[in-house]
XYZ file of C-alpha atoms in Angstrom:
650
model
C -68.507 137.320 -15.436
C -66.309 139.679 -14.541
C -67.474 142.985 -14.275
C -64.753 144.969 -16.129
C -66.221 143.213 -19.005
C -69.851 143.876 -19.257
C -72.350 145.045 -17.182
C -74.170 142.287 -15.464
C -77.683 140.737 -16.452
C -80.554 140.722 -13.874
C -83.705 138.537 -13.418
C -86.623 139.661 -11.479
C -89.653 137.727 -9.511
C -92.777 139.127 -8.044
C -93.923 138.372 -4.443
C -96.361 139.159 -2.890
C -95.722 141.543 0.598
C -96.892 143.082 3.961
C -96.104 146.135 5.712
C -94.170 145.884 8.354
C -96.794 147.198 10.456
C -97.921 143.937 12.020
C -96.398 141.212 13.639
C -93.643 139.272 11.262
C -94.882 136.076 11.335
C -94.853 132.744 8.396
C -98.294 131.450 7.589
C -98.217 127.362 9.147
C -101.278 125.963 8.240
C -99.826 122.048 8.922
C -97.414 119.991 10.958
C -96.013 116.954 9.344
C -94.107 114.685 12.815
C -91.609 112.110 11.286
C -92.455 108.895 13.845
C -89.615 107.290 15.146
C -87.497 109.513 17.565
C -89.817 112.177 17.446
C -93.368 111.244 18.911
C -91.547 107.073 19.997
C -88.180 106.501 20.388
C -88.490 103.270 18.296
C -84.907 104.034 16.808
C -83.876 102.171 19.557
C -85.379 99.379 18.528
C -84.175 99.827 14.958
C -80.956 99.859 16.067
C -80.925 96.677 17.852
C -82.394 94.950 15.097
C -79.818 96.632 12.766
C -76.659 95.845 15.281
C -78.558 91.867 15.508
C -78.055 91.386 11.685
C -75.143 93.601 11.343
C -73.280 90.322 14.208
C -74.744 87.662 11.842
C -73.419 89.300 9.200
C -70.203 89.512 10.432
C -69.721 94.069 9.104
C -68.815 95.845 12.680
C -72.065 98.480 13.169
C -72.209 100.508 16.886
C -74.007 103.624 17.479
C -71.712 106.299 15.549
C -72.751 104.459 12.470
C -76.561 103.642 13.064
C -76.881 107.705 12.741
C -76.863 107.888 9.139
C -79.402 105.660 9.413
C -82.018 107.836 11.236
C -85.054 108.706 8.720
C -83.591 106.287 6.095
C -85.331 103.612 4.612
C -85.044 99.883 4.951
C -83.307 98.903 1.632
C -80.540 102.159 1.924
C -79.852 101.595 5.185
C -78.838 98.020 4.355
C -76.978 99.336 1.337
C -75.360 101.564 4.154
C -74.731 98.777 5.829
C -73.843 96.480 3.026
C -70.849 99.420 2.728
C -70.680 98.487 -1.850
C -70.818 94.778 -0.519
C -73.485 92.458 -3.356
C -75.458 89.441 -1.800
C -77.859 87.406 -3.604
C -80.219 87.739 -0.615
C -80.420 91.049 -0.492
C -84.645 91.160 -0.319
C -84.237 88.258 2.317
C -82.041 90.186 4.799
C -84.057 93.183 4.179
C -87.211 90.831 5.751
C -85.130 89.331 8.440
C -83.727 92.836 10.037
C -87.570 93.913 9.551
C -89.169 90.903 10.952
C -86.483 91.525 14.464
C -87.425 95.120 14.360
C -91.518 93.881 14.320
C -91.266 91.477 17.072
C -89.701 94.053 19.278
C -92.736 95.897 19.085
C -95.261 94.143 20.659
C -93.797 95.610 23.559
C -95.105 99.226 22.867
C -97.874 100.949 24.709
C -98.835 104.712 25.002
C -95.856 104.372 27.653
C -93.695 104.879 24.882
C -95.073 108.145 23.442
C -92.028 110.738 23.855
C -93.007 113.293 26.860
C -94.656 116.115 25.313
C -96.126 114.395 22.534
C -99.568 113.933 23.182
C -99.919 117.861 24.854
C -98.664 118.833 21.556
C -101.019 117.050 19.416
C -103.576 117.994 21.489
C -103.040 121.028 21.090
C -102.712 121.190 17.351
C -106.150 119.621 17.657
C -107.462 121.990 19.603
C -106.017 124.942 17.470
C -107.248 123.491 14.142
C -104.228 122.621 12.763
C -104.148 119.617 10.395
C -101.393 117.037 11.318
C -100.126 114.426 9.644
C -97.504 111.555 10.082
C -94.192 111.256 7.084
C -92.488 108.180 7.627
C -90.347 105.814 6.287
C -90.831 102.860 8.145
C -93.275 100.357 6.920
C -94.260 99.579 10.376
C -95.532 102.923 10.694
C -99.756 101.393 11.445
C -98.198 98.672 13.706
C -96.312 101.201 15.920
C -99.656 104.239 15.750
C -102.038 101.359 16.967
C -99.482 100.244 19.732
C -98.710 103.890 21.266
C -102.643 104.237 21.166
C -102.767 107.290 18.413
C -103.745 105.003 15.165
C -106.654 107.754 15.069
C -104.983 110.689 15.738
C -103.140 111.892 12.446
C -106.065 113.128 9.170
C -102.851 111.646 7.344
C -100.466 108.889 6.807
C -97.479 108.606 4.560
C -94.993 106.034 4.899
C -92.823 103.758 3.574
C -95.532 101.330 1.329
C -96.437 105.105 -0.277
C -93.656 106.062 -1.116
C -91.013 104.857 -4.009
C -87.659 107.601 -2.622
C -86.764 107.865 0.946
C -85.503 110.327 2.602
C -83.794 112.555 1.855
C -86.057 112.652 -1.095
C -88.749 114.692 -0.023
C -91.275 112.671 -1.325
C -92.715 111.834 2.086
C -93.251 114.802 3.078
C -94.846 116.310 -0.507
C -97.160 113.488 -0.176
C -98.569 114.385 3.325
C -98.509 118.136 2.723
C -101.108 117.081 -0.454
C -102.897 114.662 1.909
C -103.779 117.628 3.841
C -104.759 120.062 1.028
C -102.422 122.138 1.666
C -98.738 123.600 -0.124
C -95.915 122.352 1.183
C -94.585 126.158 1.956
C -96.959 126.052 4.148
C -95.948 122.642 6.174
C -94.321 122.025 9.243
C -91.814 119.074 9.331
C -91.030 117.789 13.083
C -87.316 115.787 12.531
C -84.831 113.930 14.772
C -82.603 112.905 11.507
C -80.278 114.402 9.398
C -81.982 112.949 6.218
C -85.433 114.279 7.187
C -84.362 117.579 8.081
C -82.823 117.816 3.764
C -86.040 116.157 3.047
C -88.385 119.109 4.562
C -85.894 121.263 3.261
C -85.694 119.978 0.025
C -89.176 119.818 -0.404
C -90.279 123.768 0.214
C -91.025 123.517 4.223
C -90.143 124.953 7.237
C -88.189 122.392 9.620
C -88.438 121.325 13.172
C -85.224 119.727 13.995
C -85.289 117.484 17.665
C -82.052 116.889 18.919
C -78.453 118.133 18.489
C -76.956 120.983 16.152
C -74.816 118.347 14.625
C -77.423 116.174 13.359
C -80.146 118.605 12.349
C -78.286 122.020 12.412
C -79.567 122.510 9.251
C -83.290 122.904 10.551
C -85.540 126.493 10.834
C -85.265 125.740 14.520
C -83.539 123.132 16.581
C -85.216 122.018 20.037
C -83.813 118.887 22.419
C -87.181 117.559 22.504
C -91.367 118.138 22.295
C -91.253 117.845 26.087
C -93.043 121.145 27.530
C -93.115 122.922 23.350
C -96.227 124.550 23.305
C -97.517 125.910 19.631
C -96.569 129.378 20.655
C -93.290 128.268 21.257
C -93.121 126.469 18.060
C -94.429 129.533 16.544
C -92.124 131.619 17.656
C -89.175 129.504 16.929
C -89.607 129.477 12.968
C -90.769 133.092 13.195
C -86.654 133.217 14.738
C -85.925 130.959 12.587
C -87.067 133.288 9.247
C -84.724 135.743 10.286
C -81.588 132.875 10.637
C -78.509 131.890 8.849
C -77.094 128.816 10.448
C -73.941 126.998 8.722
C -71.737 124.352 10.046
C -68.017 125.881 10.859
C -66.008 123.122 9.615
C -62.833 122.629 10.149
C -61.162 124.371 6.939
C -60.757 127.661 6.158
C -64.181 128.638 4.305
C -63.637 132.006 2.677
C -66.573 131.883 0.581
C -68.642 131.458 3.928
C -66.543 133.926 5.720
C -68.174 136.540 3.250
C -71.156 135.337 3.018
C -71.582 135.816 7.616
C -70.041 139.235 7.088
C -71.879 141.396 9.284
C -72.229 145.606 9.934
C -73.879 148.896 10.708
C -73.336 151.014 7.906
C -69.958 152.289 8.999
C -67.873 149.211 9.938
C -68.163 145.667 8.474
C -66.096 142.683 9.601
C -66.129 139.071 7.804
C -67.217 136.391 9.613
C -64.076 134.616 10.599
C -62.543 133.005 13.674
C -62.088 134.335 17.031
C -59.036 132.816 16.642
C -57.819 133.232 13.666
C -57.095 130.576 11.496
C -54.105 129.758 8.370
C -56.199 130.006 5.446
C -59.145 132.664 6.550
C -59.032 135.906 4.967
C -59.449 138.195 7.968
C -60.719 141.531 7.237
C -62.930 144.762 8.388
C -63.494 147.769 6.607
C -64.796 151.673 7.590
C -66.455 153.570 4.919
C -64.509 156.161 3.324
C -60.747 154.740 4.551
C -59.301 154.710 1.488
C -55.827 153.851 0.119
C -53.603 153.883 -2.844
C -52.840 150.391 -4.048
C -51.146 149.117 -7.568
C -53.298 148.151 -10.748
C -56.613 148.609 -8.947
C -55.442 152.135 -8.086
C -57.048 152.567 -4.555
C -58.843 150.208 -2.189
C -60.475 151.021 1.270
C -57.490 149.755 3.953
C -58.376 146.694 5.871
C -58.515 147.934 9.390
C -56.911 147.062 12.564
C -57.470 143.505 14.097
C -60.520 144.549 16.640
C -62.683 141.416 16.409
C -60.312 138.586 18.066
C -59.084 136.964 21.147
C -56.583 134.737 21.654
C -57.530 131.444 23.701
C -55.522 128.760 25.706
C -56.971 125.986 27.711
C -54.539 124.261 29.805
C -51.820 124.729 27.386
C -53.678 124.225 24.290
C -54.010 126.791 21.770
C -57.852 127.309 20.655
C -57.973 126.033 17.067
C -54.207 124.837 16.347
C -55.825 121.406 16.098
C -58.976 121.242 14.450
C -59.549 117.900 14.889
C -60.519 119.025 18.594
C -63.141 121.278 17.747
C -66.453 119.786 17.388
C -70.492 120.443 16.739
C -69.147 123.533 15.499
C -71.650 126.231 13.951
C -71.891 129.883 12.603
C -75.601 131.716 13.568
C -75.807 134.856 11.909
C -79.515 136.638 12.976
C -80.455 139.009 10.522
C -82.660 141.001 12.879
C -79.942 142.401 15.061
C -76.677 141.780 12.775
C -75.147 139.376 15.766
C -72.982 136.629 14.124
C -72.414 133.662 16.988
C -70.725 131.408 16.843
C -71.104 127.491 19.065
C -68.566 124.692 19.238
C -67.281 122.098 21.791
C -63.673 122.420 22.101
C -61.440 118.935 23.970
C -58.017 121.307 24.605
C -57.054 117.364 25.777
C -58.281 114.231 26.914
C -59.404 114.700 30.187
C -61.582 118.080 29.393
C -64.633 119.326 27.201
C -64.761 122.952 27.031
C -68.557 124.426 25.701
C -67.486 127.611 23.951
C -69.613 130.501 22.265
C -68.785 133.592 20.710
C -70.781 136.329 19.689
C -70.237 139.905 17.900
C -72.199 142.728 16.608
C -71.296 146.360 15.168
C -74.301 148.772 16.709
C -76.569 149.791 14.397
C -77.557 152.661 16.798
C -73.762 153.578 17.645
C -71.777 153.660 13.693
C -68.599 153.735 15.918
C -69.020 150.766 18.345
C -69.084 146.991 18.361
C -68.562 144.191 20.961
C -67.503 140.863 21.085
C -68.301 138.188 23.909
C -66.620 135.405 24.678
C -68.149 132.280 26.552
C -66.511 129.016 28.138
C -68.250 126.215 29.941
C -66.091 123.432 31.443
C -68.643 120.413 31.212
C -65.508 117.830 32.261
C -62.930 118.218 33.672
C -60.577 121.624 35.056
C -59.694 123.834 32.637
C -56.677 126.658 33.700
C -58.055 129.859 30.705
C -55.787 132.586 28.746
C -57.468 134.594 27.161
C -55.732 137.583 25.317
C -57.696 140.316 23.855
C -56.118 143.295 21.715
C -55.389 145.500 19.043
C -53.042 144.099 15.839
C -52.365 146.428 12.958
C -50.038 143.765 11.385
C -52.721 143.432 8.904
C -52.531 143.428 5.199
C -54.811 143.697 1.878
C -53.861 140.770 0.328
C -49.917 141.015 1.517
C -50.547 145.046 0.230
C -49.988 146.680 3.676
C -51.860 149.960 4.185
C -51.135 151.198 7.861
C -48.392 152.618 9.734
C -48.050 153.188 14.134
C -48.827 155.867 15.077
C -49.776 155.480 18.624
C -50.913 152.364 21.455
C -50.951 152.347 24.750
C -52.495 149.631 27.373
C -54.054 151.108 30.298
C -55.718 148.758 33.061
C -58.227 147.199 30.978
C -58.132 149.523 28.155
C -56.034 149.135 24.927
C -55.906 151.987 22.180
C -53.829 152.344 18.734
C -53.346 155.336 16.251
C -52.616 154.483 13.122
C -52.410 156.524 9.403
C -52.755 155.299 5.613
C -49.547 155.293 3.985
C -50.384 157.179 1.020
C -53.960 159.196 2.013
C -52.619 159.581 5.528
C -55.983 158.752 7.210
C -55.677 158.918 10.761
C -57.614 155.725 12.638
C -58.574 155.892 16.171
C -59.275 152.324 17.707
C -59.879 151.797 21.624
C -60.955 148.608 23.038
C -62.071 147.560 26.814
C -62.101 144.454 27.939
C -64.398 143.293 31.113
C -63.833 139.599 31.803
C -65.122 137.587 34.513
C -62.767 137.316 37.308
C -59.165 136.762 36.138
C -56.043 137.493 37.096
C -54.867 140.404 34.834
C -51.522 141.050 32.767
C -50.795 143.943 29.673
C -48.754 143.076 26.593
C -47.676 146.021 24.936
C -46.303 144.186 21.861
C -45.270 147.233 19.588
C -48.197 147.200 17.107
C -50.789 144.906 19.078
C -51.207 146.381 22.346
C -53.313 143.396 24.780
C -54.397 142.388 28.002
C -54.206 138.975 29.357
C -56.853 137.225 31.331
C -56.622 134.257 33.055
C -58.818 132.255 34.944
C -58.993 128.318 36.641
C -61.757 126.619 35.904
C -63.299 123.995 37.648
C -66.098 121.657 36.209
C -69.474 123.067 35.787
C -68.292 126.784 35.697
C -68.815 129.190 33.103
C -66.343 132.340 32.487
C -66.711 134.751 29.941
C -64.819 138.102 28.543
C -66.485 140.995 26.499
C -64.431 143.318 24.785
C -66.278 146.744 23.849
C -64.765 147.983 21.052
C -64.845 151.988 19.296
C -63.202 153.292 15.837
C -63.147 156.489 14.463
C -61.102 158.134 11.499
C -59.974 161.258 10.604
C -62.077 161.774 7.985
C -64.836 162.584 10.567
C -64.243 165.932 12.200
C -63.911 165.588 15.892
C -60.790 164.602 18.604
C -61.226 160.868 17.278
C -58.722 159.364 20.218
C -61.196 160.691 22.767
C -64.513 160.117 21.357
C -63.472 156.508 20.895
C -62.406 156.485 24.469
C -65.310 157.737 25.307
C -67.534 154.769 23.522
C -66.063 152.319 24.360
C -66.099 152.623 28.032
C -69.521 153.988 27.902
C -70.003 150.670 26.158
C -68.234 148.721 28.563
C -70.213 150.637 31.493
C -73.495 150.000 29.671
C -72.426 145.660 29.764
C -73.243 143.538 26.267
C -77.147 143.271 27.453
C -77.781 147.457 27.199
C -75.760 147.138 24.342
C -77.540 144.178 22.190
C -80.816 146.163 22.961
C -80.576 149.009 21.664
C -78.444 147.947 18.555
C -81.780 145.426 18.350
C -84.257 148.297 18.782
C -82.245 150.267 15.633
C -82.581 147.261 13.526
C -86.457 146.823 14.222
C -87.051 150.527 13.064
C -84.970 149.997 9.861
C -86.571 146.249 9.310
C -90.436 147.879 10.142
C -89.769 150.116 6.878
C -87.314 147.305 4.661
C -88.909 144.225 5.796
C -90.831 142.044 3.242
C -93.015 138.961 3.864
C -93.321 135.715 1.734
C -96.039 133.095 2.935
C -95.490 129.724 1.130
C -91.423 129.858 0.284
C -89.443 129.371 3.457
C -86.168 129.339 1.291
C -87.662 132.508 -0.832
C -88.203 134.399 3.156
C -84.497 133.963 4.489
C -83.542 135.451 1.270
C -84.993 137.727 0.773
C -84.071 139.011 4.040
C -80.529 138.105 3.952
C -80.252 139.924 0.677
C -81.783 142.945 2.454
C -79.950 142.694 5.230
C -76.513 142.531 3.376
C -77.517 146.229 1.643
C -79.362 147.535 5.524
C -75.888 146.420 6.694
C -73.476 148.429 4.770
C -75.855 151.776 3.259
C -73.498 154.530 4.526
C -74.494 155.987 7.324
C -71.751 158.180 8.361
C -69.173 158.676 5.440
C -69.492 160.307 2.385
C -69.158 157.204 0.465
C -71.920 155.157 -1.304
C -72.313 150.808 -1.624
C -69.168 149.161 -3.580
C -70.321 145.592 -5.780
C -69.015 143.452 -2.852
C -70.171 145.870 -0.156
C -68.155 145.671 2.527
C -67.409 141.837 2.593
C -64.146 141.376 1.217
C -61.418 142.500 -1.120
C -63.188 141.838 -4.323
C -63.191 144.482 -6.790
C -61.567 146.776 -3.844
C -64.546 148.106 -2.847
C -64.896 150.223 -5.798
C -68.344 151.322 -6.633
C -69.525 151.207 -9.647
C -71.657 152.429 -11.843
C -75.108 150.447 -11.402
C -75.326 151.254 -7.685
C -78.042 153.523 -8.738
C -79.735 150.949 -11.009
C -79.673 147.994 -8.696
C -79.494 149.296 -5.122
C -80.218 152.641 -4.285
C -84.132 152.046 -5.588
C -84.293 150.058 -1.935
C -83.516 153.189 0.159
C -85.523 155.489 -2.225
C -89.089 153.788 -1.174
C -87.364 152.711 2.291
C -85.061 154.944 3.798
C -85.050 158.005 1.271
C -82.255 159.736 3.802
C -79.846 156.994 3.292
C -80.577 157.007 -0.812
C -80.271 160.817 -0.296
C -76.462 159.850 1.286
C -75.704 158.080 -1.686
C -76.932 160.481 -4.239
C -74.940 162.981 -2.557
C -71.378 160.732 -3.223
C -72.084 161.250 -6.650
C -72.959 164.906 -6.410
C -69.801 165.772 -4.048
C -67.376 164.039 -6.762
C -68.931 165.248 -9.770
C -65.255 167.304 -10.521
C -64.001 163.790 -11.288
C -66.558 162.649 -13.651
C -65.870 166.047 -15.353
C -62.260 165.702 -15.220
C -63.108 161.743 -16.796
C -65.281 164.093 -19.683
C -62.583 166.398 -20.204
C -59.936 163.608 -20.313
C -62.556 162.211 -23.376
C -62.530 165.319 -24.508
C -66.296 166.115 -24.177
C -67.868 169.099 -22.239
C -70.314 168.372 -19.003
C -69.526 165.471 -16.422
C -69.367 161.575 -17.702
C -69.086 159.119 -14.698
C -66.578 156.659 -13.991
C -67.130 152.726 -14.130
C -65.797 152.678 -11.480
C -64.984 155.100 -8.667
C -63.699 155.401 -4.929
C -62.282 158.622 -2.550
C -61.538 161.536 -5.140
C -64.454 160.426 -8.196
C -61.939 159.546 -10.462
C -61.297 156.547 -12.533
C -60.052 153.700 -10.876
C -60.982 150.765 -13.258
C -57.232 149.016 -14.038
C -56.249 149.626 -16.934
C -54.483 146.051 -17.016
C -54.811 143.066 -15.040
C -52.688 139.665 -15.021
C -54.074 137.203 -16.937
C -55.199 134.568 -14.358
C -54.501 131.601 -16.861
C -51.440 132.976 -17.696
C -49.992 135.699 -15.422
C -46.688 137.059 -17.660
C -49.398 138.322 -19.369
C -51.675 141.303 -19.487
C -55.500 141.149 -20.066
C -56.796 145.146 -21.491
C -59.526 146.331 -19.385
C -61.139 149.123 -21.627
C -64.300 149.116 -19.748
C -63.313 152.468 -17.931
C -62.333 154.129 -21.347
C -64.842 153.130 -23.528
C -67.721 152.724 -22.071
C -70.372 155.606 -22.306
C -74.032 154.723 -21.761
C -74.167 152.515 -18.620
C -72.507 155.194 -16.860
C -75.120 157.823 -17.760
C -77.200 155.722 -15.519
C -75.783 157.445 -12.319
């Protein structure tokens, strides 16, 4: 619903909350294990049985195809194998496959229990944590007897007791009921995509065993149970309750870019890739840096691109061929506002590189941000080139706001000074690069000062480069050019770990006042923390500003501060961080003149706060906008003219 048309409605849910004065741990009362691939590797026996049946049917089948069978019931697996073919002997085929599988199970012994499983089960029993098996296999009891684990579990729910296979959560919800606990108090341990989906659908915590490409949707991921203790699992799940993890697809996803926006109350940056790709909507914004625009009158100017790095390996550019990128995942740590991407890149057929890039905007030093790139060559050799700098050739959906005033490259430091074209706000930016051993060249193209770091890496070598950034505008009353140079240089001297540590501590203080603990509902726990993060990360800490309807996450509503900021957003800060609440109210106080001008324009005395506000406090709600269905016709927007009672909320 358009905010230009009517006021939004809202609904509220009530949750019990606990003050964040104690360790943040979510309650886990029981653990439900999948069997195949978690406690024992009967998955290999399943594969061989399916492969034998497929060969008999003349159907191509390999290990890649077998991945889709993990955690899925026998009949559903057979349907996958047949691929839509209709057969008269379906039941006979399913029975035949099962016969092949069961025949192989006669060789099972306790030696086939996967490392770490026996120790973890013993530790859970000693701690009084009930455990269950939740498996789609109808041979679960046969497998458990062969492993010597038939008496190790308090409940066993297998394929004979369910009607729906994973990703339906039935097997896990029945296991929870058998243990006498609610689903939200259970941890599911799974190695299959379908199993993780089932656990999540059942409202449970999930621990994925295996690669991110298969179990990355879990709250926590480990390679195996080997060496894993109950205390370590609790820590991993608690970490997962603060983490938003999403696959990074080959195609740009502007909605996901918005979701992954991070900030520090002064600067925010959308979750676009380090290297930049066509179709993305890259943007970073700073409170108070307004500039004029048509129709919507005023918006925050997209900052020069400070977070980017261009990467080449063996002549191939990262992102130029998305098909050469695999296992790509985003991870947003809500505790620290750190966004991480991991991926595997094959720049050519002979080379594989594991890449990790991280970024955060420092809550301890609101002018500062940092970006780190790590490259590990896992196969072949790589000639690597990384270009890092500042790029002022940015726009707001096609509208350019910046004129270049000055730029420089000095050693490993680049600087730019730009000025908004209408409001004349000046922005100084400085970026210091700290690469591992490299050959260094300077690149001083107009509006794009940069440094090129080059290195030759052999298989097994790791190389990293860290970029320390500082930005300040003329809205702040100090020598911004000197100040950003000092901040970036100080950050570089301190290093990533020290900068991240003080950022982590600043966030810990903020969360101590703001966190809400929700037991028994993993999805709600993460959702509430994400919502809190979206407000905490953009509440102005330096600028004379407030929070817009779309915060600093993109171009929606042109960052305008709407009439309902005080009713929907302010209460969080009033009760948890009154200093930030006072700053937000100060924004309104300092713009009383704009409210008085609006009242006078309508023939009224006093103050009439606008439907949409920007830098001056005058009404910036657009009067006419294009009709999305027919751009040749305009739509009249009346809220800025006629609305009165809602604006009185301010």
